Coordinates of C-alpha atoms in Angstrom, one line a residue:
M21 CA -11.2 39.2 -1.8
D22 CA -11.0 35.7 -3.1
D23 CA -7.5 35.6 -4.6
Y24 CA -7.6 31.8 -4.5
G25 CA -10.9 31.1 -6.4
I26 CA -12.4 29.3 -3.4
D27 CA -15.9 30.7 -4.0
S28 CA -15.7 30.0 -7.7
H29 CA -14.1 27.4 -9.9
K30 CA -10.9 26.9 -11.9
L31 CA -11.9 24.9 -14.9
T32 CA -11.1 27.8 -17.2
Y33 CA -7.4 26.9 -16.5
H34 CA -7.9 23.4 -17.9
P35 CA -9.1 24.0 -21.5
E36 CA -7.7 20.7 -22.9
W37 CA -9.5 18.7 -20.2
T38 CA -12.8 20.6 -20.7
A39 CA -12.6 20.1 -24.5
R40 CA -12.2 16.4 -24.1
W41 CA -15.0 16.3 -21.5
K42 CA -17.3 18.2 -23.9
K43 CA -16.7 15.7 -26.7
A44 CA -17.2 12.7 -24.3
K45 CA -20.3 14.1 -22.7
S46 CA -21.9 14.3 -26.0
S47 CA -21.0 10.7 -26.9
V48 CA -22.9 7.5 -26.3
H49 CA -19.7 5.4 -26.5
W50 CA -17.8 4.4 -23.4
D51 CA -14.5 4.3 -25.3
D52 CA -14.8 8.1 -25.7
C53 CA -15.2 8.6 -22.0
K54 CA -13.2 6.0 -20.0
E55 CA -9.8 7.7 -20.5
I56 CA -10.8 11.1 -19.2
Y57 CA -9.1 11.1 -15.8
P58 CA -9.8 13.4 -12.9
I59 CA -7.9 16.7 -12.5
Y60 CA -8.3 16.5 -8.7
I61 CA -8.6 13.7 -6.1
E62 CA -9.4 13.8 -2.4
V63 CA -7.7 11.2 -0.3
T64 CA -8.5 10.1 3.3
P65 CA -5.2 9.1 5.0
S66 CA -7.0 8.3 8.3
G67 CA -10.6 7.3 9.0
A68 CA -10.1 8.0 12.7
C69 CA -10.5 11.5 14.1
N70 CA -9.6 13.2 17.4
H71 CA -12.6 15.5 17.2
R72 CA -16.4 15.1 16.6
C73 CA -17.3 18.4 15.0
V74 CA -21.0 19.3 15.0
F75 CA -20.8 20.1 11.3
C76 CA -19.0 17.0 10.1
A77 CA -20.4 15.7 6.8
F78 CA -18.8 12.3 7.3
D79 CA -20.2 11.4 10.8
Y80 CA -22.1 8.5 9.2
V81 CA -18.9 6.8 8.1
G82 CA -18.2 6.2 11.8
Y83 CA -14.6 7.5 12.4
K84 CA -13.2 4.0 12.1
P85 CA -9.5 3.5 12.8
N86 CA -8.6 2.7 9.2
F87 CA -5.3 4.1 7.8
L88 CA -4.3 4.2 4.2
D89 CA -1.5 1.8 3.5
F90 CA 1.5 3.9 2.3
K91 CA 3.3 1.1 0.6
I92 CA 0.4 0.4 -1.7
F93 CA -0.7 4.0 -2.1
K94 CA 2.8 5.1 -3.0
K95 CA 2.5 3.0 -6.2
R96 CA -0.9 4.6 -6.9
I97 CA 0.5 8.1 -6.5
G98 CA 3.0 7.6 -9.2
E99 CA 0.3 6.1 -11.4
L100 CA -2.0 9.0 -10.8
A101 CA 0.7 11.4 -11.9
R102 CA 1.3 9.4 -15.1
L103 CA -2.5 9.5 -15.8
G104 CA -2.6 13.3 -15.5
V105 CA -4.0 13.9 -12.0
K106 CA -2.9 17.4 -11.1
A107 CA -3.7 17.8 -7.4
I108 CA -4.5 15.7 -4.3
L109 CA -6.2 17.1 -1.1
Y110 CA -5.4 15.0 2.0
G111 CA -8.3 15.3 4.4
G112 CA -11.6 13.5 4.1
E113 CA -13.6 11.6 6.7
G114 CA -11.0 11.6 9.5
E115 CA -8.0 13.6 10.8
P116 CA -5.2 13.1 8.2
L117 CA -2.4 13.7 10.7
L118 CA -3.3 10.5 12.6
N119 CA -1.8 8.6 9.7
K120 CA 1.9 8.0 10.9
N121 CA 3.1 8.1 7.3
I122 CA 1.4 11.4 6.4
G123 CA 4.8 13.2 6.0
E124 CA 6.1 10.6 3.5
I125 CA 2.8 10.6 1.6
I126 CA 2.8 14.4 1.1
A127 CA 6.5 14.4 0.2
Y128 CA 6.2 11.7 -2.4
T129 CA 3.1 13.3 -3.9
A130 CA 5.0 16.4 -4.6
E131 CA 8.1 14.5 -5.8
V132 CA 6.1 12.8 -8.6
G133 CA 4.7 16.1 -9.8
I134 CA 1.2 16.3 -8.1
D135 CA 0.2 19.3 -6.1
P136 CA -0.5 18.2 -2.5
A137 CA -2.7 20.1 0.0
L138 CA -3.8 19.4 3.6
T139 CA -6.9 20.1 5.7
P140 CA -6.1 19.2 9.3
N141 CA -7.8 20.4 12.5
G142 CA -4.3 21.6 13.6
V143 CA -4.1 20.0 17.0
L144 CA -1.4 17.4 16.0
L145 CA 0.8 19.8 14.0
N146 CA 4.4 19.9 15.5
E147 CA 7.8 21.2 14.5
K148 CA 9.2 17.9 13.2
L149 CA 6.2 17.3 11.0
L150 CA 5.9 20.9 9.8
K151 CA 9.6 20.9 8.7
K152 CA 8.9 17.7 6.8
I153 CA 5.8 18.8 4.9
L154 CA 5.7 22.6 4.5
K155 CA 8.3 22.5 1.8
Y156 CA 6.1 20.3 -0.3
L157 CA 2.6 21.5 0.4
V158 CA 0.9 24.0 -2.0
W159 CA -1.5 25.0 0.7
M160 CA -2.8 24.0 4.1
K161 CA -6.1 25.0 5.6
V162 CA -6.9 24.5 9.3
S163 CA -10.4 24.3 10.6
V164 CA -10.8 26.6 13.7
D165 CA -14.5 27.5 13.7
A166 CA -14.5 29.7 16.8
G167 CA -13.0 32.8 18.4
T168 CA -13.0 31.5 22.0
A169 CA -12.0 28.2 23.6
K170 CA -15.5 27.6 25.0
T171 CA -17.2 27.9 21.6
Y172 CA -14.4 25.9 19.9
A173 CA -14.9 23.0 22.4
F174 CA -18.6 23.0 21.8
I175 CA -18.3 23.0 18.0
H176 CA -15.4 20.6 17.7
R177 CA -16.7 18.5 20.6
T178 CA -13.3 18.5 22.3
K179 CA -11.4 20.0 25.2
E180 CA -11.1 23.7 25.5
E181 CA -7.3 23.5 25.7
D182 CA -7.3 22.3 22.0
F183 CA -8.2 25.8 20.9
G184 CA -4.9 27.2 22.4
K185 CA -2.9 24.3 20.9
V186 CA -4.3 25.1 17.4
L187 CA -3.4 28.8 17.6
R188 CA 0.1 28.0 18.9
N189 CA 0.6 25.5 16.1
L190 CA -0.6 28.0 13.5
A191 CA 2.0 30.5 14.8
L192 CA 4.7 27.8 14.6
T193 CA 3.6 27.0 11.1
V194 CA 3.9 30.6 10.0
L195 CA 7.3 30.9 11.7
I196 CA 8.7 27.8 10.0
K197 CA 7.3 28.9 6.7
R198 CA 8.9 32.4 7.0
E199 CA 12.3 31.1 8.3
N200 CA 12.6 28.8 5.4
N201 CA 11.0 30.9 2.7
Y202 CA 8.5 28.2 1.9
E203 CA 5.7 29.0 -0.6
C204 CA 2.9 27.0 1.1
T205 CA -0.2 29.2 1.6
I206 CA -1.5 28.9 5.2
G207 CA -5.2 29.3 5.5
T208 CA -7.9 28.9 8.2
Q209 CA -11.6 28.2 8.0
M210 CA -14.7 28.8 9.9
I211 CA -18.0 27.2 9.1
L212 CA -20.5 29.9 10.1
L213 CA -23.1 28.7 12.6
P214 CA -25.4 30.5 15.0
E215 CA -23.1 29.5 17.9
N216 CA -20.0 31.1 16.4
A217 CA -21.2 33.9 14.2
E218 CA -20.5 36.6 16.8
E219 CA -16.9 35.3 17.1
A220 CA -16.0 35.5 13.4
I221 CA -14.3 38.9 13.7
M222 CA -12.6 37.8 16.8
L223 CA -11.1 34.7 15.1
A224 CA -10.2 36.7 12.0
L225 CA -8.2 39.2 14.2
R226 CA -6.5 36.3 16.0
V227 CA -5.3 34.5 12.9
K228 CA -4.4 37.8 11.1
E229 CA -2.1 38.6 14.1
I230 CA -0.6 35.1 13.9
G231 CA 0.3 35.8 10.2
V232 CA -1.8 33.3 8.2
D233 CA -2.6 34.2 4.6
Y234 CA -6.4 34.0 4.7
I235 CA -9.5 32.9 6.5
V236 CA -12.5 31.4 4.8
I237 CA -16.0 32.1 6.3
K238 CA -18.3 29.5 4.7
P239 CA -21.8 28.2 5.1
Y240 CA -22.9 24.9 6.5
S241 CA -24.2 22.4 3.9
Q242 CA -26.3 19.5 4.9
H243 CA -25.0 16.2 3.7
R244 CA -27.8 13.8 2.7
M245 CA -26.4 10.9 4.7
S246 CA -25.2 12.8 7.8
I247 CA -26.5 11.8 11.2
E248 CA -26.4 15.4 12.5
R249 CA -29.5 17.3 11.3
K250 CA -29.4 20.3 13.6
Y251 CA -28.4 22.8 11.0
E252 CA -30.3 21.3 8.1
N253 CA -32.5 24.4 7.4
L254 CA -29.9 27.0 8.3
R255 CA -30.0 30.0 5.9
Y256 CA -27.7 33.0 5.9
N257 CA -29.6 36.2 5.0
E258 CA -29.0 37.7 8.4
Y259 CA -25.3 37.2 8.2
Y260 CA -24.4 39.0 5.0
Q261 CA -23.8 42.2 6.9
L262 CA -21.0 40.4 8.6
A263 CA -19.0 40.4 5.3
E264 CA -18.7 44.2 5.3
K265 CA -17.3 44.2 8.8
L266 CA -14.8 41.4 8.0
E267 CA -13.7 43.0 4.8
K268 CA -12.2 45.9 6.7
L269 CA -9.6 43.5 8.0
N270 CA -8.2 42.8 4.5
S271 CA -4.6 43.8 3.8
D272 CA -1.9 43.0 1.3
S273 CA -0.8 40.0 3.4
F274 CA -4.2 38.8 4.8
K275 CA -7.4 38.1 3.0
I276 CA -11.0 37.5 4.2
I277 CA -12.8 35.1 1.9
F278 CA -16.5 35.4 2.8
R279 CA -18.4 32.9 0.7
A280 CA -21.4 35.0 0.1
R281 CA -22.1 33.4 -3.3
T282 CA -22.2 30.0 -1.7
M283 CA -24.6 31.2 1.0
E284 CA -26.9 32.8 -1.6
K285 CA -27.1 29.5 -3.5
L286 CA -28.8 27.8 -0.5
S287 CA -31.9 29.8 -1.4
E288 CA -31.7 29.2 -5.1
E289 CA -33.1 26.3 -7.1
R290 CA -30.4 23.7 -7.6
L291 CA -29.0 22.9 -11.1
R292 CA -30.5 19.7 -12.3
F293 CA -27.2 18.6 -13.9
C294 CA -23.9 17.0 -12.9
G295 CA -21.1 17.0 -15.4
A296 CA -18.4 16.5 -12.8
V297 CA -19.3 12.9 -11.9
P298 CA -17.8 10.5 -13.0
F299 CA -15.1 12.6 -14.7
L300 CA -13.7 15.6 -12.9
W301 CA -12.8 14.2 -9.4
A302 CA -12.6 11.1 -7.2
H303 CA -12.4 10.2 -3.5
I304 CA -10.1 7.5 -2.1
M305 CA -11.2 6.4 1.4
S306 CA -8.9 5.3 4.2
T307 CA -9.9 1.7 3.3
G308 CA -8.6 2.1 -0.3
D309 CA -12.2 2.3 -1.7
V310 CA -12.6 4.7 -4.6
Y311 CA -15.8 6.7 -5.1
S312 CA -16.7 9.1 -7.9
C313 CA -18.0 11.7 -5.5
S314 CA -17.2 12.5 -1.8
A315 CA -20.9 13.1 -1.1
F316 CA -21.8 9.5 -1.7
L317 CA -19.2 7.5 0.2
K318 CA -20.5 4.1 1.2
D319 CA -23.1 4.3 -1.6
K320 CA -22.7 1.3 -3.9
R321 CA -23.9 3.3 -6.9
F322 CA -20.8 5.5 -6.7
F323 CA -18.3 2.8 -5.7
L324 CA -15.7 2.2 -8.4
G325 CA -13.2 -0.2 -6.9
N326 CA -10.3 -0.5 -4.4
I327 CA -6.7 0.5 -4.9
Y328 CA -5.5 -2.4 -2.8
N329 CA -6.9 -4.8 -5.4
Q330 CA -6.6 -2.9 -8.7
T331 CA -4.5 -0.2 -10.2
F332 CA -6.2 3.2 -10.5
Q333 CA -6.3 2.8 -14.3
E334 CA -8.1 -0.5 -14.0
I335 CA -10.6 1.1 -11.6
W336 CA -11.2 4.2 -13.7
E337 CA -11.6 2.3 -17.0
G338 CA -13.3 -0.7 -15.4
D339 CA -16.8 -2.1 -15.6
L340 CA -18.0 -0.5 -12.3
R341 CA -17.2 3.0 -13.6
K342 CA -18.8 2.1 -17.0
E343 CA -22.0 1.1 -15.2
H344 CA -21.8 4.2 -13.1
W345 CA -21.3 6.4 -16.1
L346 CA -24.4 4.9 -17.7
S347 CA -26.5 5.3 -14.5
M348 CA -25.6 9.0 -14.2
K349 CA -27.4 9.8 -17.4
D350 CA -30.7 9.3 -15.5
F351 CA -29.5 10.2 -12.0
D352 CA -31.9 12.6 -10.2
V353 CA -29.4 15.3 -9.2
F354 CA -32.1 17.7 -8.0
S355 CA -33.5 15.4 -5.2
K356 CA -30.5 13.2 -4.5
C357 CA -27.5 15.5 -4.2
R358 CA -26.7 17.8 -1.3
D359 CA -27.3 21.5 -1.3
N360 CA -24.3 23.5 -2.3
C361 CA -22.5 20.6 -3.9
R362 CA -18.7 21.1 -3.9
M363 CA -18.8 20.9 -7.7
N364 CA -21.7 23.3 -8.2
E365 CA -19.7 26.1 -9.8
C366 CA -17.9 23.6 -12.1
N367 CA -21.2 22.1 -13.1
L368 CA -22.6 25.5 -13.9
Y369 CA -19.6 26.1 -16.2
L370 CA -19.8 22.7 -17.8
W371 CA -23.6 23.2 -18.4
D372 CA -22.8 26.4 -20.2
L373 CA -20.3 24.6 -22.4
L374 CA -23.0 22.2 -23.5
N375 CA -25.8 24.8 -23.7
P376 CA -24.2 28.1 -24.9
S377 CA -26.1 31.3 -25.2
K378 CA -26.9 32.8 -28.6
H379 CA -24.4 34.7 -30.7
V380 CA -21.3 33.3 -28.9
N381 CA -19.0 34.3 -31.7
F382 CA -19.6 38.0 -31.0
I383 CA -16.9 38.3 -28.4

């Protein structure tokens, strides 16, 4: 039961943006395209990380101790709101809570009218921080990825005691949310791997008892630049039956989101089209570098500029993005992009807008 649209897309709720995109996508003129700003941006507050997860897509970036400069980024947040950005997810290639200003960053994001969300591993959550950020967050999703401390330590490449810390911190999060009647949705996530598949139900029962709102069970997707290749050819046919067992745990207050559709797409031919880049989203790294797609960080072809040197508007309407926009017309999505791209469902929707079926007026 995916009440949050996690295994689908939400572009149908942004008809004005999609109408402008459709007109721009059909144009050969840069001036028709440059002012279409992303709906959603991912931001990395910290390049450093206290875990080394076996599934990490960003291992190639190197977990460097770079931390987003709040004084400069604060100016950009206000600018992003003015330009029409609707939401920012704080996560990325490191552990976001390692940035000492993460509380102020989240609070200011909400204050200027942008929806903030957070994806930590949960180890560093504490009462002081939770009381500062929960009132502002739209949602927070914690990666747990195991039902036992031993498996958790293996998958997150950390100490077994971190597993207990995360569960206790989740319980504290739920308590503070309920005591203060905050609206923040509290979720958890497991990337389904051979090592943890038998613990999916165990984890779901644990977090349901704690009182979180949902758990996502999702497939691994191989990043083209990742160092880790162990799960590169992993497929999920044998795991579909797990969905039926998990769904029995659904209730009015707790949802299982088993991403079966995303798992199925691993065995399907990939769409040879990307309409999302460089329009729909962007990624700001902990160094301030801006990329048009989080799957191509450190790739010069997708680099647009740096927020320490330019405003976001200068970056988005600048020469580098113009060159990138032109290059995407001939970009080989089929062979160059990762399987199960984050924007796949959006791209399917955008493709249909450009290539409608016959007799569309017969509603």
